[in-house]
Amino acid sequence: MLKMSNISKIYQTGAVEVIALNKINLTVEEGEFVAIVGPSGSGKSTLMNLIGCLDIPTQGEYWLDGQEVSKLSDDELADIRNLKIGFIFQGFNLLHKLSALENVELPLIYRGMNAKERQERALRALAKVGLEHRLHHKPSELSGGQQQRVAIARALAGDPPLILADEPTGNLDSVSGKEVLASLQELNQQGHTIILITHDTQVAERARRIIRIQDGSIVSDERMG
Amino acid sequence: MEFWQAIRLGISGIMGNKLRSFLTMLGVILGVSAVIILVALAEGSTQQVSERIQSMGSNLLSVSIRGRGNTGYLSYEEVLKWEAYEGVSKVAPSISTQVQAKFGNKTKDVNIEGTNHSYHEVRNTHVVMGRGLTPIDVEFREKVAVIGANVAKELFGEFTPLGEHIKLRGINYRVIGVLESKGSTIGGSSDDAVLIPLTSAERFVGTRGIRRVYVQAENPETVDQVVAKLTEFLTDKYKDPDNFSVFNQTEMLQTVNQVTSMLTVMLGGIAGIALLVGGIGIMNIMLVTVTERTREIGIRKAIGAKKRHILYQFLVEAVVISALGGVIGIFLGVGIAKLISVFTSIAIKFSLPVIFIAFFFAVLVGIVFGVYPANKAARLNPIEALRYE
Ligand SMILES: Nc1ncnc2c1ncn2[C@@H]1O[C@H](COP(=O)(O)OP(=O)(O)OP(=O)(O)O)[C@@H](O)[C@H]1O
Ligand SMILES: [Mg+2]
């Protein structure tokens, strides 16, 4: 599914260089459920952004689905994000002026899908996360857990092979967090590759593989079961 | 499909902040309506002035003798010879003076014009009732009068004046015709005139001789030629060019048109600047909008929006604001111009091309001033945009 070799990300802030990622080598196969853990500032989000093609590495090669990503143009990266990747963020990142349904439709709009098919798909995705009764609610009219489920619906509406979640439960109470996690596990069982960032060791234990990062380097990589 | 989507997104962006969108639009609305109002007023006045000049007669020249030196004024025979000049159509001499006209116990101050049969055509004053002057009236010094519309109304009211006698300085004149009403025109209205044969008017003026002659050229092209010929004749007779003048209506019309079209362009230009200022307002607000919505742009990019999606979205927003402002401006401008003309009786004339130009200029302003903010939005880095608070 994806392969990183010698990936580094260096931020230049004034005169100071911050090495956020230092020569990462990582391979993820299709259908895996990977948890990335590590202390704050260790480079987890940076790694996730690179995996998700939101950012490009300073050094190294990144192959996604047989394509070398660091050489692609902005628009080609946008296409990859649209077709192959579903994002779930800690802060939900929904558009607050749009309804739940419209938020879920958004990635499909940028895919150029016609209105009818788009709506059908968005409805199915919302039904999957149990929000078929909240279609026309704005994010501000939903609970945190419901908002995150809208975000999950948005991520899976386009049926992307890879779903990335950066601390999806970080802003939720434990009950909502469990629901979100259950949704992710279900998606994994349906064949989606899932990469999840978390601080919570209990959450991480649900994954079948745990990668630990410290100071921009992978310090351990364990597979379970 | 993508296009309509962009328009939908743009409109929803505008609806998301109605008050601000309206205030932004206000610059365009005022600019467009200012263009329409000012040009309508300028063109309306132009038309009114030209119509008044043209109502004096077409291809008209008028000759006035100011000082006669030792040669005397013009004689009727002399003047009639001008009709033989190439390019001249008709010649109408005029002897005029103010007198009081009386009918029964009613009086009115009128402007007597002693002239001939050509006057009606040369001065474009047609008879609506009865008949006009004829050569025979002049030849036999008939005491007949063709009266202006106001004179007829004030002396006779509802009665028909034909065949009645009016008194001019104690002498009875038989009314043979009534002139069509023309309203106010440049150089006195024919509505207050009484036309009588040239020969019988001579008694009203102390001195004999003609001091004013109206000459009609055959067509606009021969006007200059006729002016030259008349000037030659008059110079020959009076020597000093200060003693006479030849007024050229066509030239005056051209001058008026030149001046007023310059005025139209100037007013339109000033209003155009207002539109431009409106455009700067659009750019200003769009820049604020882009900054405010940085996070939104980041989210859109994260889920797959390309540069052009974002560009179109913000560009459409700018263009919809300016186009909507343009449409509202057209209605407002037309409405205000109409109100002005109703309440002040200033003539207005709407020019469709100007309305279209104002509208498309507004849209163009929207595009030009929308491109920079939209492009700025489109080029945002998704990660930085997402992180923006
Ligand atoms: N845009 C940036 N400019 C400069 N430095 C940055 C930037 N983004 C991240 N960094 C630095 O890179 C390092 C890794 O950041 P990152 O966000 O990946 O950490 P993280 O593991 O996700 O932390 P957390 O668990 O708190 O979210 C940090 O030291 C951070 O200061
Ligand atoms: Mg992080």
Tab-separated table of N, CA and C in Angstrom, chain B residues 137-281:
chain	number	residue	atom	x	y	z
B	137	ASP	N	-50.858	88.097	-50.570
B	137	ASP	CA	-51.019	88.904	-49.356
B	137	ASP	C	-49.933	89.965	-49.282
B	138	VAL	N	-48.712	89.570	-49.664
B	138	VAL	CA	-47.592	90.504	-49.595
B	138	VAL	C	-47.735	91.556	-50.688
B	139	GLU	N	-48.070	91.078	-51.883
B	139	GLU	CA	-48.147	91.975	-53.028
B	139	GLU	C	-49.199	93.058	-52.817
B	140	PHE	N	-50.361	92.702	-52.272
B	140	PHE	CA	-51.451	93.663	-52.123
B	140	PHE	C	-51.551	94.257	-50.726
B	141	ARG	N	-50.521	94.088	-49.925
B	141	ARG	CA	-50.511	94.647	-48.574
B	141	ARG	C	-51.778	94.307	-47.811
B	142	GLU	N	-52.191	93.040	-47.950
B	142	GLU	CA	-53.428	92.633	-47.282
B	142	GLU	C	-53.286	92.810	-45.777
B	143	LYS	N	-54.399	93.183	-45.135
B	143	LYS	CA	-54.377	93.294	-43.678
B	143	LYS	C	-54.898	91.983	-43.100
B	144	VAL	N	-54.045	90.960	-43.241
B	144	VAL	CA	-54.401	89.639	-42.721
B	144	VAL	C	-53.351	89.208	-41.709
B	145	ALA	N	-53.725	88.303	-40.814
B	145	ALA	CA	-52.801	87.860	-39.777
B	145	ALA	C	-52.928	86.366	-39.544
B	146	VAL	N	-51.768	85.734	-39.371
B	146	VAL	CA	-51.744	84.339	-38.921
B	146	VAL	C	-51.251	84.405	-37.479
B	147	ILE	N	-52.042	83.878	-36.552
B	147	ILE	CA	-51.703	84.102	-35.150
B	147	ILE	C	-51.163	82.842	-34.470
B	148	GLY	N	-50.313	83.059	-33.497
B	148	GLY	CA	-49.720	81.953	-32.751
B	148	GLY	C	-50.739	81.287	-31.841
B	149	ALA	N	-50.403	80.102	-31.371
B	149	ALA	CA	-51.341	79.302	-30.586
B	149	ALA	C	-51.753	80.008	-29.294
B	150	ASN	N	-50.784	80.658	-28.617
B	150	ASN	CA	-51.107	81.357	-27.369
B	150	ASN	C	-52.007	82.555	-27.614
B	151	VAL	N	-51.702	83.257	-28.728
B	151	VAL	CA	-52.503	84.437	-29.060
B	151	VAL	C	-53.950	84.017	-29.281
B	152	ALA	N	-54.122	82.933	-30.029
B	152	ALA	CA	-55.473	82.440	-30.318
B	152	ALA	C	-56.179	82.079	-29.026
B	153	LYS	N	-55.457	81.413	-28.135
B	153	LYS	CA	-56.074	80.941	-26.898
B	153	LYS	C	-56.475	82.119	-26.010
B	154	GLU	N	-55.573	83.108	-25.909
B	154	GLU	CA	-55.847	84.187	-24.961
B	154	GLU	C	-56.866	85.192	-25.473
B	155	LEU	N	-56.866	85.404	-26.784
B	155	LEU	CA	-57.822	86.388	-27.307
B	155	LEU	C	-59.176	85.769	-27.601
B	156	PHE	N	-59.157	84.494	-28.035
B	156	PHE	CA	-60.413	83.909	-28.507
B	156	PHE	C	-60.926	82.778	-27.632
B	157	GLY	N	-60.074	82.272	-26.773
B	157	GLY	CA	-60.513	81.164	-25.915
B	157	GLY	C	-60.950	79.994	-26.761
B	158	GLU	N	-62.191	79.562	-26.535
B	158	GLU	CA	-62.680	78.370	-27.230
B	158	GLU	C	-63.156	78.685	-28.659
B	159	PHE	N	-63.397	79.963	-28.939
B	159	PHE	CA	-63.982	80.300	-30.247
B	159	PHE	C	-62.973	80.193	-31.365
B	160	THR	N	-63.483	79.953	-32.570
B	160	THR	CA	-62.566	79.903	-33.697
B	160	THR	C	-62.255	81.325	-34.139
B	161	PRO	N	-60.977	81.657	-34.254
B	161	PRO	CA	-60.610	83.038	-34.582
B	161	PRO	C	-60.696	83.342	-36.070
B	162	LEU	N	-60.853	82.313	-36.896
B	162	LEU	CA	-60.804	82.536	-38.342
B	162	LEU	C	-61.892	83.515	-38.773
B	163	GLY	N	-61.508	84.521	-39.566
B	163	GLY	CA	-62.456	85.507	-40.075
B	163	GLY	C	-62.696	86.670	-39.133
B	164	GLU	N	-62.302	86.530	-37.855
B	164	GLU	CA	-62.460	87.635	-36.909
B	164	GLU	C	-61.388	88.687	-37.158
B	165	HIS	N	-61.628	89.893	-36.647
B	165	HIS	CA	-60.638	90.949	-36.831
B	165	HIS	C	-59.977	91.284	-35.511
B	166	ILE	N	-58.642	91.337	-35.489
B	166	ILE	CA	-57.942	91.798	-34.293
B	166	ILE	C	-57.353	93.165	-34.599
B	167	LYS	N	-57.178	93.958	-33.551
B	167	LYS	CA	-56.648	95.311	-33.730
B	167	LYS	C	-55.183	95.339	-33.363
B	168	LEU	N	-54.352	95.797	-34.307
B	168	LEU	CA	-52.936	96.002	-34.035
B	168	LEU	C	-52.665	97.486	-34.223
B	169	ARG	N	-52.323	98.141	-33.130
B	169	ARG	CA	-52.155	99.600	-33.160
B	169	ARG	C	-53.320	100.287	-33.859
B	170	GLY	N	-54.523	99.843	-33.493
B	170	GLY	CA	-55.718	100.502	-33.986
B	170	GLY	C	-56.153	100.076	-35.375
B	171	ILE	N	-55.371	99.245	-36.052
B	171	ILE	CA	-55.746	98.833	-37.403
B	171	ILE	C	-56.308	97.421	-37.353
B	172	ASN	N	-57.387	97.192	-38.065
B	172	ASN	CA	-58.001	95.873	-38.085
B	172	ASN	C	-57.264	94.915	-39.012
B	173	TYR	N	-56.964	93.735	-38.482
B	173	TYR	CA	-56.377	92.666	-39.289
B	173	TYR	C	-57.283	91.461	-39.213
B	174	ARG	N	-57.526	90.846	-40.356
B	174	ARG	CA	-58.411	89.679	-40.383
B	174	ARG	C	-57.563	88.429	-40.113
B	175	VAL	N	-58.015	87.615	-39.184
B	175	VAL	CA	-57.272	86.379	-38.865
B	175	VAL	C	-57.557	85.341	-39.933
B	176	ILE	N	-56.495	84.849	-40.595
B	176	ILE	CA	-56.701	83.840	-41.642
B	176	ILE	C	-56.181	82.467	-41.228
B	177	GLY	N	-55.373	82.427	-40.166
B	177	GLY	CA	-54.831	81.110	-39.793
B	177	GLY	C	-54.291	81.115	-38.377
B	178	VAL	N	-54.125	79.912	-37.830
B	178	VAL	CA	-53.539	79.734	-36.500
B	178	VAL	C	-52.346	78.786	-36.631
B	179	LEU	N	-51.251	79.159	-35.934
B	179	LEU	CA	-50.042	78.333	-36.017
B	179	LEU	C	-50.088	77.191	-35.006
B	180	GLU	N	-49.405	76.144	-35.351
B	180	GLU	CA	-49.290	74.991	-34.443
B	180	GLU	C	-48.448	75.401	-33.232
B	181	SER	N	-48.792	74.867	-32.065
B	181	SER	CA	-48.063	75.205	-30.843
B	181	SER	C	-46.734	74.464	-30.811
B	182	LYS	N	-45.648	75.165	-30.435
B	182	LYS	CA	-44.333	74.528	-30.427
B	182	LYS	C	-43.668	74.550	-29.062
B	183	GLY	N	-44.320	75.185	-28.113
B	183	GLY	CA	-43.682	75.309	-26.805
B	183	GLY	C	-42.526	76.274	-26.907
B	184	SER	N	-41.690	76.292	-25.852
B	184	SER	CA	-40.611	77.270	-25.874
B	184	SER	C	-39.506	76.798	-26.808
B	185	THR	N	-38.979	77.715	-27.591
B	185	THR	CA	-37.856	77.389	-28.462
B	185	THR	C	-36.801	78.463	-28.255
B	186	ILE	N	-35.607	78.163	-28.764
B	186	ILE	CA	-34.548	79.148	-28.641
B	186	ILE	C	-34.882	80.344	-29.519
B	187	GLY	N	-34.760	81.565	-28.993
B	187	GLY	CA	-35.017	82.779	-29.770
B	187	GLY	C	-36.490	83.105	-29.837
B	188	GLY	N	-37.221	82.900	-28.740
B	188	GLY	CA	-38.620	83.334	-28.687
B	188	GLY	C	-39.549	82.316	-29.297
B	189	SER	N	-40.731	82.199	-28.719
B	189	SER	CA	-41.655	81.182	-29.187
B	189	SER	C	-42.564	81.749	-30.256
B	190	SER	N	-42.855	80.942	-31.271
B	190	SER	CA	-43.797	81.377	-32.306
B	190	SER	C	-45.224	81.329	-31.767
B	191	ASP	N	-45.399	80.800	-30.561
B	191	ASP	CA	-46.749	80.721	-29.993
B	191	ASP	C	-47.312	82.107	-29.656
B	192	ASP	N	-46.388	83.069	-29.412
B	192	ASP	CA	-46.836	84.419	-29.069
B	192	ASP	C	-46.728	85.376	-30.254
B	193	ALA	N	-46.524	84.812	-31.462
B	193	ALA	CA	-46.291	85.673	-32.627
B	193	ALA	C	-47.583	85.929	-33.403
B	194	VAL	N	-47.567	87.028	-34.125
B	194	VAL	CA	-48.612	87.283	-35.117
B	194	VAL	C	-47.887	87.560	-36.428
B	195	LEU	N	-48.155	86.718	-37.423
B	195	LEU	CA	-47.491	86.906	-38.721
B	195	LEU	C	-48.402	87.721	-39.620
B	196	ILE	N	-47.811	88.761	-40.219
B	196	ILE	CA	-48.586	89.556	-41.175
B	196	ILE	C	-47.718	89.756	-42.412
B	197	PRO	N	-48.308	90.151	-43.540
B	197	PRO	CA	-47.496	90.336	-44.745
B	197	PRO	C	-46.417	91.388	-44.517
B	198	LEU	N	-45.242	91.125	-45.070
B	198	LEU	CA	-44.087	92.007	-44.924
B	198	LEU	C	-44.454	93.453	-45.250
B	199	THR	N	-45.201	93.624	-46.342
B	199	THR	CA	-45.494	94.963	-46.831
B	199	THR	C	-46.369	95.751	-45.869
B	200	SER	N	-47.318	95.051	-45.238
B	200	SER	CA	-48.153	95.809	-44.304
B	200	SER	C	-47.486	95.977	-42.949
B	201	ALA	N	-46.387	95.243	-42.689
B	201	ALA	CA	-45.683	95.396	-41.414
B	201	ALA	C	-44.777	96.612	-41.434
B	202	GLU	N	-44.434	97.065	-42.634
B	202	GLU	CA	-43.464	98.153	-42.721
B	202	GLU	C	-43.935	99.392	-41.975
B	203	ARG	N	-45.260	99.554	-41.878
B	203	ARG	CA	-45.786	100.723	-41.196
B	203	ARG	C	-45.554	100.677	-39.678
B	204	PHE	N	-45.394	99.455	-39.145
B	204	PHE	CA	-45.160	99.348	-37.699
B	204	PHE	C	-43.748	99.735	-37.315
B	205	VAL	N	-42.835	99.574	-38.253
B	205	VAL	CA	-41.443	99.882	-37.958
B	205	VAL	C	-41.148	101.239	-38.565
B	206	GLY	N	-40.499	102.071	-37.813
B	206	GLY	CA	-40.253	103.414	-38.297
B	206	GLY	C	-39.514	103.433	-39.627
B	207	THR	N	-38.412	102.730	-39.666
B	207	THR	CA	-37.582	102.777	-40.866
B	207	THR	C	-38.007	101.705	-41.854
B	208	ARG	N	-37.836	101.975	-43.109
B	208	ARG	CA	-38.108	100.974	-44.128
B	208	ARG	C	-36.894	100.075	-44.260
B	209	GLY	N	-37.134	98.903	-44.784
B	209	GLY	CA	-36.013	98.001	-45.019
B	209	GLY	C	-36.029	96.813	-44.075
B	210	ILE	N	-35.321	95.771	-44.484
B	210	ILE	CA	-35.342	94.497	-43.766
B	210	ILE	C	-34.019	94.309	-43.037
B	211	ARG	N	-34.116	94.007	-41.739
B	211	ARG	CA	-32.897	93.844	-40.962
B	211	ARG	C	-32.596	92.384	-40.651
B	212	ARG	N	-33.585	91.522	-40.896
B	212	ARG	CA	-33.343	90.095	-40.606
B	212	ARG	C	-33.944	89.244	-41.714
B	213	VAL	N	-33.167	88.253	-42.158
B	213	VAL	CA	-33.665	87.350	-43.191
B	213	VAL	C	-33.343	85.917	-42.782
B	214	TYR	N	-34.355	85.059	-42.883
B	214	TYR	CA	-34.117	83.633	-42.657
B	214	TYR	C	-33.936	82.942	-43.990
B	215	VAL	N	-32.873	82.175	-44.107
B	215	VAL	CA	-32.577	81.493	-45.371
B	215	VAL	C	-32.497	80.003	-45.093
B	216	GLN	N	-33.204	79.255	-45.935
B	216	GLN	CA	-33.118	77.806	-45.771
B	216	GLN	C	-32.266	77.219	-46.885
B	217	ALA	N	-31.242	76.455	-46.486
B	217	ALA	CA	-30.428	75.776	-47.489
B	217	ALA	C	-31.127	74.494	-47.896
B	218	GLU	N	-30.775	74.016	-49.102
B	218	GLU	CA	-31.464	72.821	-49.605
B	218	GLU	C	-31.188	71.606	-48.728
B	219	ASN	N	-29.932	71.467	-48.290
B	219	ASN	CA	-29.571	70.338	-47.434
B	219	ASN	C	-28.333	70.709	-46.629
B	220	PRO	N	-27.992	69.922	-45.636
B	220	PRO	CA	-26.871	70.282	-44.759
B	220	PRO	C	-25.567	70.498	-45.524
B	221	GLU	N	-25.415	69.823	-46.672
B	221	GLU	CA	-24.149	69.928	-47.405
B	221	GLU	C	-23.984	71.293	-48.067
B	222	THR	N	-25.107	71.913	-48.422
B	222	THR	CA	-24.985	73.185	-49.130
B	222	THR	C	-24.926	74.380	-48.184
B	223	VAL	N	-25.080	74.108	-46.888
B	223	VAL	CA	-25.121	75.200	-45.918
B	223	VAL	C	-23.882	76.096	-46.008
B	224	ASP	N	-22.709	75.447	-46.003
B	224	ASP	CA	-21.466	76.224	-46.000
B	224	ASP	C	-21.334	77.090	-47.242
B	225	GLN	N	-21.724	76.490	-48.355
B	225	GLN	CA	-21.657	77.188	-49.635
B	225	GLN	C	-22.559	78.424	-49.626
B	226	VAL	N	-23.754	78.257	-49.053
B	226	VAL	CA	-24.695	79.379	-48.989
B	226	VAL	C	-24.157	80.468	-48.059
B	227	VAL	N	-23.584	80.035	-46.929
B	227	VAL	CA	-22.999	81.007	-45.999
B	227	VAL	C	-21.951	81.847	-46.727
B	228	ALA	N	-21.111	81.179	-47.505
B	228	ALA	CA	-20.041	81.882	-48.219
B	228	ALA	C	-20.623	82.901	-49.195
B	229	LYS	N	-21.650	82.470	-49.897
B	229	LYS	CA	-22.259	83.325	-50.904
B	229	LYS	C	-22.913	84.554	-50.256
B	230	LEU	N	-23.639	84.320	-49.169
B	230	LEU	CA	-24.300	85.424	-48.478
B	230	LEU	C	-23.269	86.392	-47.904
B	231	THR	N	-22.205	85.827	-47.313
B	231	THR	CA	-21.169	86.676	-46.732
B	231	THR	C	-20.535	87.538	-47.811
B	232	GLU	N	-20.338	86.946	-48.972
B	232	GLU	CA	-19.759	87.688	-50.089
B	232	GLU	C	-20.659	88.870	-50.468
B	233	PHE	N	-21.955	88.577	-50.573
B	233	PHE	CA	-22.916	89.618	-50.925
B	233	PHE	C	-22.920	90.739	-49.887
B	234	LEU	N	-22.973	90.329	-48.602
B	234	LEU	CA	-23.101	91.314	-47.527
B	234	LEU	C	-21.818	92.122	-47.369
B	235	THR	N	-20.675	91.479	-47.547
B	235	THR	CA	-19.408	92.197	-47.447
B	235	THR	C	-19.331	93.241	-48.547
B	236	ASP	N	-19.791	92.801	-49.701
B	236	ASP	CA	-19.794	93.699	-50.843
B	236	ASP	C	-20.644	94.935	-50.549
B	237	LYS	N	-21.781	94.703	-49.895
B	237	LYS	CA	-22.715	95.792	-49.674
B	237	LYS	C	-22.345	96.642	-48.456
B	238	TYR	N	-21.916	95.953	-47.366
B	238	TYR	CA	-21.723	96.695	-46.111
B	238	TYR	C	-20.270	96.895	-45.721
B	239	LYS	N	-19.350	96.328	-46.484
B	239	LYS	CA	-17.910	96.459	-46.239
B	239	LYS	C	-17.468	95.871	-44.889
B	240	ASP	N	-17.827	96.527	-43.818
B	240	ASP	CA	-17.350	96.099	-42.505
B	240	ASP	C	-18.106	94.852	-42.028
B	241	PRO	N	-17.415	93.769	-41.754
B	241	PRO	CA	-18.110	92.549	-41.301
B	241	PRO	C	-18.832	92.734	-39.965
B	242	ASP	N	-18.500	93.789	-39.226
B	242	ASP	CA	-19.213	94.047	-37.977
B	242	ASP	C	-20.650	94.482	-38.208
B	243	ASN	N	-20.944	94.904	-39.421
B	243	ASN	CA	-22.272	95.426	-39.712
B	243	ASN	C	-23.319	94.343	-39.923
B	244	PHE	N	-22.890	93.115	-40.106
B	244	PHE	CA	-23.885	92.061	-40.346
B	244	PHE	C	-23.391	90.764	-39.712
B	245	SER	N	-24.289	89.814	-39.586
B	245	SER	CA	-23.855	88.498	-39.129
B	245	SER	C	-24.684	87.429	-39.823
B	246	VAL	N	-24.067	86.296	-40.035
B	246	VAL	CA	-24.781	85.150	-40.614
B	246	VAL	C	-24.721	84.025	-39.588
B	247	PHE	N	-25.896	83.697	-39.055
B	247	PHE	CA	-25.960	82.653	-38.036
B	247	PHE	C	-26.263	81.316	-38.702
B	248	ASN	N	-25.448	80.321	-38.332
B	248	ASN	CA	-25.569	79.024	-38.974
B	248	ASN	C	-26.095	78.015	-37.968
B	249	GLN	N	-27.328	77.562	-38.158
B	249	GLN	CA	-27.944	76.661	-37.186
B	249	GLN	C	-27.258	75.308	-37.151
B	250	THR	N	-26.846	74.813	-38.319
B	250	THR	CA	-26.207	73.497	-38.376
B	250	THR	C	-24.919	73.494	-37.562
B	251	GLU	N	-24.182	74.606	-37.702
B	251	GLU	CA	-22.927	74.705	-36.985
B	251	GLU	C	-23.177	74.735	-35.482
B	252	MET	N	-24.226	75.466	-35.111
B	252	MET	CA	-24.562	75.567	-33.699
B	252	MET	C	-24.919	74.195	-33.139
B	253	LEU	N	-25.693	73.459	-33.963
B	253	LEU	CA	-26.094	72.124	-33.559
B	253	LEU	C	-24.863	71.251	-33.332
B	254	GLN	N	-23.914	71.376	-34.252
B	254	GLN	CA	-22.688	70.584	-34.129
B	254	GLN	C	-21.925	70.956	-32.862
B	255	THR	N	-21.831	72.260	-32.635
B	255	THR	CA	-21.113	72.713	-31.437
B	255	THR	C	-21.783	72.178	-30.181
B	256	VAL	N	-23.122	72.317	-30.154
B	256	VAL	CA	-23.852	71.831	-28.981
B	256	VAL	C	-23.606	70.336	-28.798
B	257	ASN	N	-23.682	69.596	-29.897
B	257	ASN	CA	-23.487	68.152	-29.792
B	257	ASN	C	-22.085	67.804	-29.318
B	258	GLN	N	-21.127	68.570	-29.814
B	258	GLN	CA	-19.747	68.323	-29.391
B	258	GLN	C	-19.596	68.537	-27.893
B	259	VAL	N	-20.116	69.680	-27.467
B	259	VAL	CA	-19.981	70.033	-26.046
B	259	VAL	C	-20.684	69.001	-25.170
B	260	THR	N	-21.906	68.644	-25.578
B	260	THR	CA	-22.661	67.744	-24.709
B	260	THR	C	-22.116	66.319	-24.750
B	261	SER	N	-21.573	65.888	-25.887
B	261	SER	CA	-21.055	64.524	-25.880
B	261	SER	C	-19.785	64.467	-25.033
B	262	MET	N	-19.061	65.573	-25.013
B	262	MET	CA	-17.900	65.635	-24.131
B	262	MET	C	-18.364	65.568	-22.676
B	263	LEU	N	-19.444	66.283	-22.417
B	263	LEU	CA	-20.016	66.284	-21.063
B	263	LEU	C	-20.439	64.868	-20.664
B	264	THR	N	-21.097	64.172	-21.607
B	264	THR	CA	-21.545	62.805	-21.332
B	264	THR	C	-20.365	61.912	-20.980
B	265	VAL	N	-19.318	62.005	-21.805
B	265	VAL	CA	-18.145	61.163	-21.570
B	265	VAL	C	-17.518	61.494	-20.215
B	266	MET	N	-17.473	62.792	-19.911
B	266	MET	CA	-16.856	63.208	-18.650
B	266	MET	C	-17.645	62.707	-17.449
B	267	LEU	N	-18.962	62.885	-17.500
B	267	LEU	CA	-19.807	62.422	-16.392
B	267	LEU	C	-19.723	60.909	-16.263
B	268	GLY	N	-19.792	60.229	-17.415
B	268	GLY	CA	-19.682	58.772	-17.409
B	268	GLY	C	-18.357	58.343	-16.807
B	269	GLY	N	-17.303	59.069	-17.156
B	269	GLY	CA	-15.974	58.738	-16.647
B	269	GLY	C	-15.879	58.908	-15.142
B	270	ILE	N	-16.452	60.005	-14.654
B	270	ILE	CA	-16.423	60.243	-13.204
B	270	ILE	C	-17.167	59.124	-12.478
B	271	ALA	N	-18.348	58.777	-13.034
B	271	ALA	CA	-19.115	57.692	-12.419
B	271	ALA	C	-18.346	56.380	-12.530
B	272	GLY	N	-17.595	56.225	-13.631
B	272	GLY	CA	-16.774	55.024	-13.803
B	272	GLY	C	-15.729	54.910	-12.707
B	273	ILE	N	-15.201	56.031	-12.294
B	273	ILE	CA	-14.216	56.023	-11.204
B	273	ILE	C	-14.877	55.529	-9.919
B	274	ALA	N	-16.142	55.953	-9.722
B	274	ALA	CA	-16.881	55.463	-8.553
B	274	ALA	C	-16.971	53.938	-8.589
B	275	LEU	N	-17.186	53.417	-9.798
B	275	LEU	CA	-17.258	51.964	-9.963
B	275	LEU	C	-15.928	51.305	-9.600
B	276	LEU	N	-14.870	51.939	-10.035
B	276	LEU	CA	-13.539	51.413	-9.766
B	276	LEU	C	-13.288	51.357	-8.259
B	277	VAL	N	-13.732	52.423	-7.586
B	277	VAL	CA	-13.587	52.460	-6.126
B	277	VAL	C	-14.390	51.310	-5.513
B	278	GLY	N	-15.574	51.063	-6.088
B	278	GLY	CA	-16.365	49.914	-5.650
B	278	GLY	C	-15.582	48.620	-5.797
B	279	GLY	N	-14.825	48.524	-6.890
B	279	GLY	CA	-14.000	47.336	-7.134
B	279	GLY	C	-12.934	47.168	-6.064
B	280	ILE	N	-12.347	48.274	-5.670
B	280	ILE	CA	-11.322	48.201	-4.628
B	280	ILE	C	-11.966	47.715	-3.328
B	281	GLY	N	-13.206	48.162	-3.088
B	281	GLY	CA	-13.957	47.675	-1.929
B	281	GLY	C	-14.129	46.162	-1.983
